[in-house]
Coordinates of C-alpha atoms in Angstrom, one line a residue:
M1 CA 0.1 0.1 -0.1
E2 CA 1.3 3.2 -1.1
T3 CA 1.5 5.3 2.4
G4 CA 3.4 8.3 1.4
S5 CA 2.4 11.4 -0.6
G6 CA 2.2 12.1 -4.2
T7 CA 1.5 9.7 -6.9
A8 CA 3.0 5.5 -6.9
A9 CA 5.6 4.9 -9.1
G10 CA 4.2 4.6 -12.7
G11 CA 1.3 6.4 -11.8
P12 CA 0.0 8.9 -14.5
A13 CA 2.1 11.7 -13.1
A14 CA 5.1 9.4 -13.3
G15 CA 4.1 8.9 -17.1
G16 CA 3.0 5.8 -16.7
T17 CA -0.3 4.5 -18.0
G18 CA -1.3 3.9 -14.0
R19 CA -3.6 0.3 -15.3
A20 CA -1.5 -1.8 -13.6
G21 CA 2.2 -2.2 -12.2
P22 CA 4.5 -5.2 -13.2
S23 CA 2.8 -7.9 -11.7
G24 CA -1.0 -7.0 -12.9
D25 CA -2.2 -5.2 -10.0
P26 CA -3.2 -1.7 -10.1
V27 CA -0.9 1.5 -9.4
W28 CA -2.6 3.0 -6.6
T29 CA -1.7 6.7 -6.0
A30 CA -2.1 8.1 -2.3
L31 CA -3.8 11.4 -1.9
P32 CA -1.0 15.4 -1.5
P33 CA -0.5 15.5 2.6
G34 CA -2.2 19.1 1.5
L35 CA -5.3 18.1 3.0
L36 CA -3.5 15.9 6.2
V37 CA -2.3 19.4 7.2
M38 CA -5.7 21.4 6.8
R39 CA -7.7 18.4 8.7
R40 CA -4.9 18.8 11.6
L41 CA -5.2 22.3 11.4
L42 CA -8.6 22.4 11.7
L43 CA -8.9 19.6 14.6
V44 CA -6.5 22.3 16.3
A45 CA -8.3 24.9 15.4
W46 CA -12.0 23.4 16.3
S47 CA -10.7 22.6 20.0
A48 CA -9.3 25.5 21.1
G49 CA -12.1 27.8 19.8
L50 CA -14.2 25.6 21.8
A51 CA -11.9 25.6 24.8
L52 CA -12.2 29.0 24.9
V53 CA -15.5 29.3 24.5
A54 CA -16.1 26.6 27.6
G55 CA -13.6 28.5 29.8
V56 CA -15.1 32.1 28.9
T57 CA -18.7 30.6 29.8
L58 CA -17.4 28.7 32.8
G59 CA -15.4 31.3 33.9
V60 CA -18.3 34.0 33.9
L61 CA -21.6 32.4 35.2
V62 CA -20.3 29.5 37.5
G63 CA -17.0 30.5 39.1
P64 CA -13.3 30.7 37.7
A65 CA -12.5 26.8 38.8
W66 CA -14.9 25.8 36.7
A67 CA -13.3 27.2 34.0
L68 CA -11.2 24.4 34.4
F69 CA -13.1 21.9 33.0
A70 CA -12.6 23.9 29.4
L71 CA -9.5 21.9 28.6
V72 CA -11.7 18.9 28.5
P73 CA -12.2 19.8 24.5
L74 CA -8.5 19.7 24.3
S75 CA -8.3 16.0 25.2
V76 CA -9.6 15.2 21.9
L77 CA -6.2 16.4 20.1
P78 CA -4.0 13.5 21.2
W79 CA -6.9 11.2 20.1
G80 CA -7.7 12.8 16.7
W81 CA -4.2 13.7 15.6
P82 CA -3.1 10.1 14.7
L83 CA -6.3 8.9 13.6
L84 CA -7.1 12.0 11.2
G85 CA -3.4 10.7 9.9
R86 CA -4.4 6.7 9.7
N87 CA -7.6 8.0 7.4
W88 CA -5.5 10.4 5.3
R89 CA -3.5 7.0 4.5
S90 CA -6.4 5.3 3.9
W91 CA -7.6 7.5 0.7
R92 CA -6.1 5.9 -2.3
Y93 CA -6.8 5.8 -6.0
A94 CA -6.2 3.7 -9.0
E95 CA -6.9 4.2 -12.7
R96 CA -7.3 1.0 -14.5
A97 CA -8.5 0.0 -18.4
D98 CA -12.0 0.3 -17.9
D99 CA -12.4 1.6 -14.3
L100 CA -11.6 3.9 -11.5
L101 CA -10.8 2.0 -8.1
I102 CA -11.7 3.9 -5.2
S103 CA -9.9 2.7 -1.7
R104 CA -10.7 4.2 1.8
G105 CA -11.5 3.4 5.6
V106 CA -9.5 2.4 8.5
L107 CA -11.8 0.0 10.2
W108 CA -14.3 0.1 7.8
H109 CA -12.5 -1.0 4.2
E110 CA -14.4 0.6 1.5
Q111 CA -14.0 -0.3 -2.1
T112 CA -15.2 1.8 -5.2
V113 CA -15.5 0.7 -8.6
V114 CA -16.6 2.9 -11.4
P115 CA -16.5 1.6 -14.8
Y116 CA -15.7 4.5 -17.1
G117 CA -18.3 3.7 -19.0
R118 CA -20.7 4.7 -16.5
M119 CA -19.7 7.9 -15.3
Q120 CA -22.1 10.7 -16.0
L121 CA -20.4 13.9 -14.6
V122 CA -17.1 14.3 -13.7
E123 CA -16.8 17.6 -11.4
V124 CA -13.7 19.4 -9.7
T125 CA -14.8 21.6 -6.7
S126 CA -13.1 23.3 -4.6
G127 CA -14.0 25.3 -1.1
P128 CA -12.3 28.4 0.7
L129 CA -10.7 26.6 2.7
E130 CA -9.9 24.3 0.3
R131 CA -8.5 26.8 -2.2
R132 CA -6.4 28.4 0.3
F133 CA -4.7 25.0 0.9
G134 CA -4.2 24.8 -2.8
L135 CA -6.8 21.4 -2.7
A136 CA -9.4 20.2 -4.6
G137 CA -11.9 17.6 -5.1
V138 CA -12.8 15.4 -7.8
Q139 CA -16.9 13.8 -7.5
L140 CA -18.1 11.6 -10.0
H141 CA -21.5 11.1 -10.8
T142 CA -23.2 7.9 -12.2
A143 CA -27.0 6.7 -12.7
A144 CA -26.6 4.9 -9.4
A145 CA -27.8 7.4 -6.4
A146 CA -25.6 5.2 -3.8
T147 CA -22.6 5.4 -5.4
D148 CA -20.5 7.7 -3.5
A149 CA -17.3 8.0 -5.6
R150 CA -15.3 11.5 -4.7
I151 CA -11.5 11.8 -4.7
P152 CA -11.0 15.0 -1.8
G153 CA -7.9 16.8 -0.9
L154 CA -5.8 16.7 -4.9
N155 CA -3.5 18.9 -6.5
P156 CA -5.6 20.9 -8.8
A157 CA -3.3 20.4 -11.6
E158 CA -3.8 16.5 -10.9
A159 CA -7.9 16.9 -10.1
E160 CA -8.1 18.9 -14.3
R161 CA -6.1 15.9 -15.2
L162 CA -8.2 13.9 -13.6
R163 CA -11.5 14.9 -14.6
D164 CA -10.3 15.3 -18.3
R165 CA -8.9 12.1 -18.2
L166 CA -12.3 10.1 -16.8
T167 CA -14.5 12.2 -19.0
E168 CA -12.9 11.3 -21.9
L169 CA -12.4 8.0 -21.2
G170 CA -16.6 8.0 -20.3
E171 CA -17.3 9.3 -23.3
A172 CA -14.9 6.7 -25.4
R173 CA -16.9 3.7 -23.3
S174 CA -20.4 5.2 -23.5
A175 CA -20.5 5.7 -26.9
G176 CA -20.5 2.1 -27.3
L177 CA -23.1 1.2 -25.7

């Protein structure tokens, strides 16, 4: 499993086909580390903000001694920090000849297979916080309403390359249906 950042050796950004490795297994591409940085900063910001609000509220309404309970939200940090890292490492995707594989999950591992011919729309989305961190996500829409085919936290250039490639392959595959 690719646990680092960037593209696995031989992947599309490395000049390979991105379809299969030497043993026939798919070549997985990991998410860039910017997504992990953004999520960890959000964890720290929300924990600190909640602790500040709780401390001021308890200190004013109940008494200064009760303001120590405001440290409880900060106890999430040592627990959440490594969990965010494990979740980030679990996300990966692979482009194969006929479909796109998306794998994610730590406790409940989920792998989504999206055939190129079933894709109806491929969107690149980037909210204000994602843009600040130089990230974008790819959302795949298929005829199946239950399909959760998305890849978060990509570099914008990679997201656009993936969108263009998936759109091109989707048009080519759906023409034969």
